[in-house]
Coordinates of C-alpha atoms in Angstrom, one line a residue:
M1 CA 14.7 -24.8 -0.6
N2 CA 12.8 -23.2 2.2
M3 CA 13.6 -19.7 3.4
K4 CA 12.3 -18.7 6.8
K5 CA 11.9 -14.9 7.2
L6 CA 11.5 -12.9 10.4
Y7 CA 9.5 -9.8 9.8
K8 CA 10.8 -6.4 10.9
P9 CA 9.4 -4.7 14.0
K10 CA 7.9 -1.4 13.1
F11 CA 10.3 1.2 14.4
G12 CA 11.6 -0.9 17.2
T13 CA 8.5 -2.7 18.5
N14 CA 8.9 -6.2 19.8
G15 CA 6.4 -7.9 17.4
F16 CA 7.9 -10.0 14.6
K17 CA 6.2 -11.6 11.7
T18 CA 7.1 -15.0 10.1
M19 CA 6.4 -16.4 6.8
V20 CA 7.9 -19.3 4.8
F21 CA 8.7 -19.0 1.2
V22 CA 9.2 -22.0 -1.1
L23 CA 11.6 -21.2 -4.0
A24 CA 11.4 -23.4 -7.0
G25 CA 14.1 -24.0 -9.5
T26 CA 17.7 -22.6 -9.8
L27 CA 19.3 -19.8 -11.7
I28 CA 22.3 -19.8 -14.0
F29 CA 24.0 -16.5 -14.4
S30 CA 26.3 -15.5 -17.2
S31 CA 26.2 -12.1 -19.0
C32 CA 22.4 -12.2 -18.5
K33 CA 20.0 -14.2 -16.4
R34 CA 18.7 -17.6 -17.7
T35 CA 15.9 -19.6 -16.2
T36 CA 15.8 -23.3 -16.0
I37 CA 13.1 -25.2 -17.9
I38 CA 11.2 -25.8 -14.7
E39 CA 11.1 -22.0 -13.9
Y40 CA 10.2 -21.1 -17.5
N41 CA 7.2 -23.5 -17.6
E42 CA 6.2 -22.4 -14.1
A43 CA 5.9 -18.9 -15.3
G44 CA 3.3 -20.0 -17.8
Y45 CA 5.4 -20.0 -21.0
N46 CA 6.8 -22.8 -23.2
S47 CA 9.8 -21.9 -25.3
G48 CA 11.2 -24.2 -27.9
N49 CA 14.0 -22.0 -29.2
G50 CA 15.8 -20.8 -26.1
S51 CA 15.5 -17.2 -27.2
G52 CA 13.3 -16.0 -24.4
T53 CA 10.2 -16.0 -26.6
G54 CA 7.3 -18.3 -25.6
T55 CA 3.6 -18.9 -26.1
N56 CA 1.2 -18.4 -23.3
P57 CA -0.7 -21.7 -23.4
A58 CA -3.9 -20.2 -22.0
T59 CA -4.3 -17.5 -24.7
G60 CA -2.0 -18.6 -27.5
F61 CA -0.5 -15.1 -27.4
T62 CA 3.3 -14.8 -27.9
K63 CA 5.5 -12.2 -26.4
P64 CA 9.3 -12.1 -26.0
I65 CA 10.5 -11.9 -22.4
V66 CA 13.1 -9.2 -22.1
E67 CA 15.6 -9.7 -19.2
V68 CA 16.4 -6.4 -17.6
A69 CA 19.7 -6.7 -15.8
N70 CA 20.6 -5.6 -12.3
G71 CA 22.1 -2.1 -12.4
S72 CA 21.3 1.4 -13.7
I73 CA 19.3 2.4 -16.8
T74 CA 21.5 5.4 -17.9
T75 CA 19.7 6.7 -21.0
N76 CA 16.0 7.4 -21.8
T77 CA 14.3 4.0 -22.3
K78 CA 10.8 2.9 -23.4
W79 CA 9.2 -0.5 -22.5
T80 CA 6.4 -1.5 -24.8
K81 CA 3.4 -3.7 -24.4
D82 CA 4.4 -6.2 -27.1
K83 CA 7.1 -7.6 -24.7
I84 CA 7.2 -8.8 -21.1
Y85 CA 10.0 -7.3 -19.0
R86 CA 11.6 -9.2 -16.1
L87 CA 13.4 -7.3 -13.4
N88 CA 16.6 -9.0 -12.2
G89 CA 17.8 -7.7 -8.9
F90 CA 17.7 -4.0 -8.4
V91 CA 16.9 -2.2 -11.6
R92 CA 17.6 1.5 -11.2
V93 CA 16.5 4.4 -13.2
G94 CA 19.5 6.7 -13.1
R95 CA 22.1 6.6 -10.3
D96 CA 22.1 8.4 -7.0
A97 CA 25.1 10.5 -6.0
K98 CA 25.4 8.5 -2.7
N99 CA 25.8 5.2 -4.5
K100 CA 28.1 2.8 -2.6
A101 CA 30.3 2.1 -5.6
G102 CA 31.4 5.8 -5.7
L103 CA 30.3 6.2 -9.3
A104 CA 29.2 9.5 -10.8
A105 CA 25.5 10.4 -10.3
I106 CA 23.2 10.0 -13.3
E107 CA 20.1 12.2 -13.4
G108 CA 17.6 13.3 -16.0
V109 CA 16.9 9.7 -17.2
T110 CA 13.3 8.7 -18.0
L111 CA 11.9 5.2 -18.1
E112 CA 8.7 5.2 -20.0
I113 CA 6.3 2.2 -19.9
E114 CA 3.6 1.9 -22.5
A115 CA 0.0 1.3 -21.5
G116 CA -0.8 -2.4 -21.3
T117 CA 2.8 -3.5 -20.6
V118 CA 3.5 -6.3 -18.1
I119 CA 6.6 -6.3 -15.9
I120 CA 7.5 -9.3 -13.8
G121 CA 10.0 -9.5 -10.9
D122 CA 12.5 -12.3 -10.7
R123 CA 11.9 -14.2 -7.4
E124 CA 15.4 -15.4 -6.7
T125 CA 17.2 -12.1 -7.2
K126 CA 14.4 -10.0 -5.6
G127 CA 13.6 -8.1 -8.7
T128 CA 12.8 -4.4 -7.8
L129 CA 12.4 -1.2 -9.7
V130 CA 14.0 1.8 -8.0
V131 CA 13.7 5.3 -9.5
Q132 CA 16.6 7.2 -8.1
R133 CA 16.5 10.9 -7.2
G134 CA 16.5 13.2 -10.2
N135 CA 15.1 10.6 -12.6
K136 CA 11.6 9.7 -13.7
L137 CA 9.2 6.8 -14.3
I138 CA 6.4 7.5 -16.7
A139 CA 4.1 4.6 -16.3
E140 CA 0.8 5.9 -17.6
G141 CA -1.7 3.2 -18.4
T142 CA -5.3 3.6 -19.3
A143 CA -8.5 2.2 -17.8
S144 CA -8.7 -0.4 -20.6
Q145 CA -4.9 -1.1 -20.7
P146 CA -3.4 -0.8 -17.2
I147 CA 0.3 -1.3 -16.6
I148 CA 0.9 -4.4 -14.5
F149 CA 3.8 -5.2 -12.2
T150 CA 3.5 -8.8 -10.9
S151 CA 5.0 -12.1 -9.9
E152 CA 6.8 -14.2 -12.6
R153 CA 5.1 -17.3 -11.3
A154 CA 2.2 -19.2 -12.9
P155 CA -1.4 -18.8 -11.9
G156 CA -2.0 -20.7 -8.6
L157 CA 1.7 -20.4 -7.5
R158 CA 2.0 -16.7 -6.8
E159 CA 2.7 -15.6 -3.3
P160 CA 3.2 -12.3 -1.4
G161 CA 6.8 -11.3 -1.6
D162 CA 7.5 -13.0 -4.9
W163 CA 9.5 -9.9 -6.0
G164 CA 10.5 -6.5 -4.6
G165 CA 8.1 -3.7 -5.6
V166 CA 8.2 -0.2 -7.1
V167 CA 10.3 2.4 -5.3
L168 CA 10.2 6.2 -6.1
C169 CA 12.9 8.3 -4.5
G170 CA 12.5 12.1 -4.7
K171 CA 14.1 15.4 -3.6
A172 CA 11.3 16.8 -1.5
T173 CA 11.8 17.5 2.2
N174 CA 11.6 15.0 5.0
N175 CA 12.3 15.3 8.8
Q176 CA 15.3 13.1 8.9
S177 CA 18.8 14.2 10.0
G178 CA 20.4 16.3 7.3
G179 CA 17.3 16.1 5.2
E180 CA 18.3 12.8 3.6
A181 CA 17.7 9.2 4.4
E182 CA 18.1 5.7 3.0
L183 CA 15.1 3.5 2.8
E184 CA 15.1 0.5 5.1
G185 CA 16.9 -2.5 3.6
A186 CA 20.0 -0.5 2.7
Y187 CA 19.5 -1.0 -1.0
E188 CA 20.6 2.5 -1.9
G189 CA 17.1 4.0 -1.9
W190 CA 18.4 7.4 -0.9
H191 CA 15.7 10.2 -0.8
G192 CA 15.3 13.7 0.4
G193 CA 16.3 17.2 -0.5
T194 CA 14.8 20.7 -0.6
V195 CA 12.6 20.7 -3.7
D196 CA 9.0 20.1 -2.6
T197 CA 7.8 20.4 -6.2
D198 CA 10.1 17.7 -7.4
N199 CA 8.8 15.4 -10.1
S200 CA 9.5 11.7 -10.1
G201 CA 7.1 11.0 -13.0
I202 CA 3.7 9.5 -13.4
L203 CA 2.0 6.3 -12.0
K204 CA -1.5 6.1 -13.4
Y205 CA -3.6 3.1 -14.0
V206 CA -1.0 0.8 -12.5
R207 CA -1.4 -2.5 -10.7
I208 CA 1.3 -3.9 -8.3
D209 CA 0.7 -7.5 -7.2
Y210 CA 2.6 -10.0 -5.0
A211 CA 5.4 -7.6 -4.1
G212 CA 7.3 -7.1 -0.8
T213 CA 10.3 -9.4 -0.8
P214 CA 12.6 -9.3 2.2
I215 CA 15.7 -7.4 1.2
N216 CA 17.5 -8.2 4.5
P217 CA 16.2 -10.1 7.5
N218 CA 13.3 -8.1 9.0
Q219 CA 13.4 -5.5 6.2
E220 CA 11.0 -5.7 3.2
V221 CA 10.1 -3.5 0.3
N222 CA 6.6 -2.2 0.2
S223 CA 4.4 -2.6 -2.8
L224 CA 4.7 1.1 -3.6
T225 CA 7.4 2.9 -1.6
M226 CA 7.6 6.7 -1.9
G227 CA 10.7 8.3 -0.4
S228 CA 10.5 12.1 -0.3
V229 CA 8.5 12.2 -3.5
G230 CA 7.6 15.7 -4.6
S231 CA 4.3 17.3 -5.6
G232 CA 5.2 17.4 -9.3
T233 CA 4.7 13.6 -9.4
V234 CA 1.4 12.1 -10.4
I235 CA 0.0 9.1 -8.4
D236 CA -3.5 8.2 -9.6
Y237 CA -5.4 5.0 -10.0
V238 CA -2.9 2.6 -8.4
Q239 CA -3.7 -0.8 -6.9
C240 CA -1.4 -2.8 -4.6
S241 CA -2.6 -6.4 -4.0
Y242 CA -1.2 -9.2 -1.9
G243 CA 1.9 -7.5 -0.8
L244 CA 4.1 -8.9 2.0
D245 CA 4.6 -5.6 3.7
D246 CA 2.7 -2.3 3.5
A247 CA 0.6 -1.5 0.4
F248 CA 1.5 2.2 0.3
E249 CA 4.1 3.9 2.4
W250 CA 5.2 7.5 2.3
F251 CA 8.5 8.5 3.9
G252 CA 8.3 12.2 3.9
G253 CA 7.6 14.3 0.8
T254 CA 4.7 16.2 -0.6
V255 CA 3.3 14.1 -3.4
N256 CA -0.5 14.1 -3.8
A257 CA -2.4 10.9 -4.7
K258 CA -5.9 9.8 -5.8
H259 CA -7.8 6.6 -6.4
L260 CA -5.7 4.1 -4.4
I261 CA -6.5 0.5 -3.7
A262 CA -4.8 -1.5 -0.9
Y263 CA -6.1 -5.1 -1.4
R264 CA -5.3 -8.0 1.0
G265 CA -1.8 -7.0 1.9
L266 CA -0.1 -8.4 5.0
D267 CA 1.0 -5.3 7.0
D268 CA -0.6 -1.9 6.9
D269 CA -2.7 -0.4 4.1
F270 CA -1.5 3.2 4.4
D271 CA 1.7 3.8 6.4
V272 CA 2.8 7.4 6.8
D273 CA 6.2 8.6 8.3
F274 CA 9.1 11.1 8.3
G275 CA 7.1 14.3 7.6
F276 CA 4.8 13.3 4.7
R277 CA 2.6 16.3 3.9
G278 CA 0.7 15.4 0.7
T279 CA -3.1 15.2 0.0
V280 CA -4.7 11.9 -0.7
Q281 CA -8.3 11.4 -1.8
F282 CA -10.4 8.4 -2.8
A283 CA -8.6 5.4 -1.3
I284 CA -9.8 2.0 -0.1
G285 CA -8.2 -0.8 2.0
I286 CA -9.6 -4.3 2.1
R287 CA -8.1 -7.1 4.2
D288 CA -7.9 -10.9 4.2
A289 CA -9.1 -12.4 7.5
N290 CA -6.2 -14.8 7.7
S291 CA -3.4 -12.6 6.5
A292 CA -1.9 -10.2 9.1
D293 CA 1.6 -9.2 10.3
Q294 CA 2.9 -10.3 13.6
S295 CA 4.0 -6.7 14.2
G296 CA 0.3 -5.8 14.0
S297 CA -1.8 -4.9 11.0
N298 CA -3.7 -1.7 10.6
G299 CA -5.6 0.4 8.1
F300 CA -3.6 3.5 8.9
E301 CA -0.3 3.5 10.8
V302 CA 1.0 7.0 11.2
D303 CA 4.2 8.3 12.9
N304 CA 6.2 11.6 12.9
D305 CA 9.3 9.5 13.1
G306 CA 10.5 6.3 14.7
T307 CA 10.9 7.9 18.2
G308 CA 8.0 10.3 18.1
S309 CA 10.3 13.3 18.3
S310 CA 9.4 16.9 17.4
V311 CA 11.5 17.1 14.3
T312 CA 10.0 19.1 11.5
P313 CA 8.4 19.0 9.0
Y314 CA 5.8 17.1 11.0
T315 CA 3.9 14.2 9.4
S316 CA 0.8 16.1 8.6
P317 CA -0.9 14.9 5.5
Q318 CA -4.6 15.3 4.5
F319 CA -6.7 12.3 3.7
S320 CA -10.3 12.4 2.6
N321 CA -12.8 9.9 1.3
V322 CA -11.0 6.8 2.5
T323 CA -12.8 3.5 3.2
I324 CA -11.1 1.0 5.4
I325 CA -12.7 -2.4 5.4
G326 CA -11.3 -4.7 8.1
P327 CA -11.2 -8.5 8.1
K328 CA -14.3 -9.3 10.2
K329 CA -17.4 -9.6 8.0
D330 CA -19.6 -11.1 10.7
R331 CA -19.3 -12.1 14.4
T332 CA -18.7 -15.8 13.5
K333 CA -15.8 -15.0 11.2
T334 CA -12.5 -16.0 12.7
I335 CA -9.7 -13.5 12.0
S336 CA -6.0 -13.4 12.7
T337 CA -5.2 -12.2 16.2
Q338 CA -2.6 -9.8 14.7
F339 CA -5.2 -7.4 13.4
Q340 CA -5.3 -4.3 15.5
N341 CA -6.7 -0.9 14.5
A342 CA -8.5 0.8 11.6
M343 CA -6.4 3.8 12.6
H344 CA -3.3 3.7 14.7
L345 CA -2.2 7.3 15.1
R346 CA 1.0 7.6 17.2
R347 CA 4.4 9.1 17.7
N348 CA 3.6 12.8 17.6
N349 CA 2.0 12.9 14.1
K350 CA -0.5 15.6 13.0
I351 CA -2.5 13.8 10.3
K352 CA -5.9 15.2 9.1
I353 CA -8.6 12.7 8.0
Y354 CA -11.9 13.8 6.6
N355 CA -15.1 12.2 5.2
S356 CA -13.9 8.7 5.7
V357 CA -15.3 5.3 6.8
F358 CA -13.8 2.6 9.0
T359 CA -15.2 -0.8 10.0
A360 CA -14.6 -4.4 10.9
Y361 CA -11.3 -4.0 12.9
P362 CA -10.9 -5.0 16.6
N363 CA -10.3 -1.3 17.3
G364 CA -11.7 1.6 15.4
L365 CA -9.5 4.6 16.4
F366 CA -6.4 4.4 18.6
I367 CA -4.6 7.6 19.5
D368 CA -1.3 6.5 21.0
G369 CA 1.1 8.6 23.1
A370 CA 1.0 11.9 25.0
T371 CA 2.4 14.0 22.2
T372 CA -0.1 12.7 19.7
L373 CA -3.0 13.3 22.2
A374 CA -1.7 16.8 22.7
N375 CA -1.7 17.4 18.9
A376 CA -5.4 16.3 18.9
A377 CA -6.2 18.6 21.8
N378 CA -4.5 21.5 20.0
G379 CA -6.4 20.9 16.7
E380 CA -3.3 19.8 14.8
L381 CA -4.4 16.2 14.5
V382 CA -7.9 16.4 13.0
L383 CA -10.7 13.8 12.4
K384 CA -13.9 15.3 10.9
N385 CA -17.0 13.9 9.3
N386 CA -15.7 10.3 9.7
V387 CA -17.8 7.2 10.4
L388 CA -16.8 4.3 12.6
A389 CA -18.9 1.1 12.5
G390 CA -18.7 -2.2 14.3
V391 CA -19.8 -5.7 13.4
D392 CA -23.4 -6.9 14.1
G393 CA -23.5 -9.0 17.4
W394 CA -19.7 -8.9 18.0
G395 CA -20.0 -8.5 21.7
A396 CA -22.1 -5.7 23.2
N397 CA -20.3 -2.9 21.3
G398 CA -19.7 -4.3 17.8
Y399 CA -16.0 -4.8 18.6
G400 CA -16.1 -8.0 20.5
T401 CA -16.2 -6.5 24.0
G402 CA -18.9 -7.1 26.6
G403 CA -21.9 -9.3 26.3
T404 CA -22.0 -13.0 27.3
T405 CA -20.6 -14.6 24.2
T406 CA -16.9 -15.2 23.8
F407 CA -15.5 -15.4 20.3
P408 CA -12.1 -16.8 19.3
N409 CA -11.0 -13.5 17.9
P410 CA -9.2 -10.3 19.2
V411 CA -11.5 -8.0 21.0
G412 CA -11.4 -4.3 21.0
V413 CA -13.2 -1.0 21.3
E414 CA -14.7 1.7 19.1
T415 CA -12.1 4.3 20.3
K416 CA -9.2 4.1 22.6
S417 CA -6.1 6.1 23.7
T418 CA -3.3 6.1 26.2
G419 CA -4.8 9.1 27.9
N420 CA -7.2 12.0 27.6
V421 CA -7.4 14.5 24.8
G422 CA -7.0 17.6 26.9
T423 CA -9.7 17.2 29.5
Q424 CA -11.8 14.9 27.4
T425 CA -11.8 11.1 27.1
I426 CA -11.1 9.9 23.6
D427 CA -14.8 8.9 22.9
V428 CA -16.1 12.3 24.0
W429 CA -13.5 14.1 21.9
F430 CA -14.2 12.0 18.8
K431 CA -17.9 12.7 19.1
T432 CA -17.5 16.5 19.5
A433 CA -20.6 17.8 17.7
S434 CA -18.6 20.3 15.6
F435 CA -16.4 17.5 14.2
G436 CA -19.3 15.7 12.6
N437 CA -18.0 12.2 13.3
E438 CA -20.5 9.4 13.7
T439 CA -20.5 5.8 15.1
Y440 CA -22.7 2.8 14.4
G441 CA -23.0 -0.6 15.9
K442 CA -22.8 -2.5 12.6
W443 CA -21.5 -1.8 9.1
Q444 CA -24.9 -2.8 7.6
D445 CA -26.2 0.5 8.9
L446 CA -24.0 2.3 6.4
G447 CA -25.3 0.9 3.2
I448 CA -22.1 -0.8 2.2
D449 CA -22.6 -3.9 0.0
E450 CA -21.6 -7.1 1.7
T451 CA -19.5 -8.3 -1.3
I452 CA -16.8 -5.8 -0.3
F453 CA -15.6 -8.4 2.2
D454 CA -15.6 -11.4 -0.1
L455 CA -12.6 -13.1 -1.7
G456 CA -12.6 -14.4 -5.2
A457 CA -14.9 -11.9 -7.0
T458 CA -15.0 -8.2 -7.8
P459 CA -16.8 -6.4 -5.0
K460 CA -19.6 -4.0 -5.4
F461 CA -18.0 -0.7 -4.4
T462 CA -20.8 1.7 -5.0
L463 CA -23.1 2.4 -2.1
N464 CA -26.5 0.7 -1.9
T465 CA -29.6 2.8 -2.4
G466 CA -30.5 4.9 0.6
S467 CA -27.0 4.7 2.1
I468 CA -26.3 7.3 4.8
L469 CA -22.9 7.7 3.3
L470 CA -24.2 9.2 0.1
A471 CA -24.3 12.5 2.0
G472 CA -22.6 14.1 4.9
A473 CA -19.2 15.0 3.4
S474 CA -17.9 18.5 4.1
F475 CA -14.9 20.4 2.6
T476 CA -15.4 23.7 4.3
G477 CA -12.1 25.4 4.8
L478 CA -10.2 22.7 2.9
T479 CA -8.1 22.9 -0.3
G480 CA -6.7 20.4 -2.7
F481 CA -9.7 18.1 -2.8
D482 CA -12.4 17.3 -5.3
V483 CA -15.7 18.4 -3.6
V484 CA -18.1 15.5 -3.4
T485 CA -21.2 14.8 -1.2
H486 CA -20.4 11.2 -0.2
R487 CA -18.3 9.9 2.7
G488 CA -15.9 7.1 2.0
A489 CA -14.1 6.2 -1.3
F490 CA -17.2 5.6 -3.4
G491 CA -20.6 7.2 -4.0
T492 CA -22.7 6.1 -7.0
S493 CA -19.8 5.6 -9.5
D494 CA -17.1 2.9 -9.4
W495 CA -13.7 4.3 -10.3
T496 CA -12.1 0.8 -10.2
S497 CA -14.0 -0.3 -13.3
G498 CA -11.9 -1.5 -16.2
W499 CA -8.4 -1.3 -14.8
A500 CA -8.4 -2.8 -11.3
N501 CA -8.4 -6.6 -10.7
F502 CA -9.3 -8.6 -7.6
T503 CA -8.4 -12.1 -8.8
P504 CA -4.7 -11.8 -9.7
Q505 CA -3.9 -15.3 -8.6
T506 CA -5.8 -16.6 -11.7
N507 CA -4.7 -14.0 -14.2
V508 CA -2.8 -15.1 -17.3
Y509 CA -0.6 -12.4 -18.8

């Protein structure tokens, strides 16, 4: 049957997004989930004994498929790479005290996932893994054996939103009323507390593909959702690809992260809300020219909270060495009109972004709202040693504005705002000499390899010889970062090698 989904407006905006899903097959439920023959073959397996064990026809490798039932994992559990685990409905590690069934809380449970393990999400039941407060997920892959969360469907049939995603709920502080909140979708993703050093486990060398199913109309799970996750948690080498909502979203918390890849998602690459205050370094976002959210797609979308209030703690994370690659490789490339900003900084946030690179969006930087502009004027919203670049020949300014040629694409500007930063216009403020920010008319001036825009192959991430980005980074007065000389996510070494993958549609697991 066809399911039409209206996307959520981001914190009350009027934009909606629409996508149609085609669901194949039916489910029969008894004490455990069973798939029909059609679904089983669609997932790439052929079982002759009905036991859930099948042979992958592309490799001849046989693994049993373990059905993980909806509900709580209540004791320490290990998933191993010799099996494939299918999430049916909401699979929870532990149980939160605020559960709607009124059952006793369960904390101290650890789900360990062995390096090289594959986990698939059931499409019909919106398979989702939720780590409840006080519990842990230890998903520590390696560069040669990453842990993979993905669609249950066969190569060529996978779609964004095929399953839910990975959700971590912690006990760190946020700025919501009473210090606690439930994640959007009302699926009992309660988060928040008073323990900023809280530990929700480890995600390292992990890939998350085709996540983001709608839980309720207008409410989706992100590929990786972090609700009030504490600084004791390790997030390192994580790739989120082809998600239906945001790739990474932080709702409060203090968790630090490194080596993040947001690849061809639909909504925002890095969405930051509710008082998040962690440190993130080495991250890249790459977009598909035809895939954007009707609420507007951005590299960064940053809010203090949904109304832009002055509740504390403020959303004030530090990001460094981020590369945001927009959808427009060249001036003739038609892109979705829903693409907006490389950075949309709004609603009274106090983010700090250093040593980063932004290109190929209709707008480079947008500082939105009087309170956000005041934070910039007061030195609480900080942008230093960053680079904005346009697209060669796209209008007179590299953003589709001016000139005599009209292109069938959204047009924008290098920097824009809803007012001045103090007494300065936004472009004068951004180019303040002591900030060290730079602007260029085209991304080719930066020494970025053109393959970074291309679909269907592994991009060349390292900078070309002579790139201006190989130098210019500064960490003076900063803490919590690795000190490097290059601006953007990459210098001369490729930290995606071995574990990341950019063709998940064709992968056989």
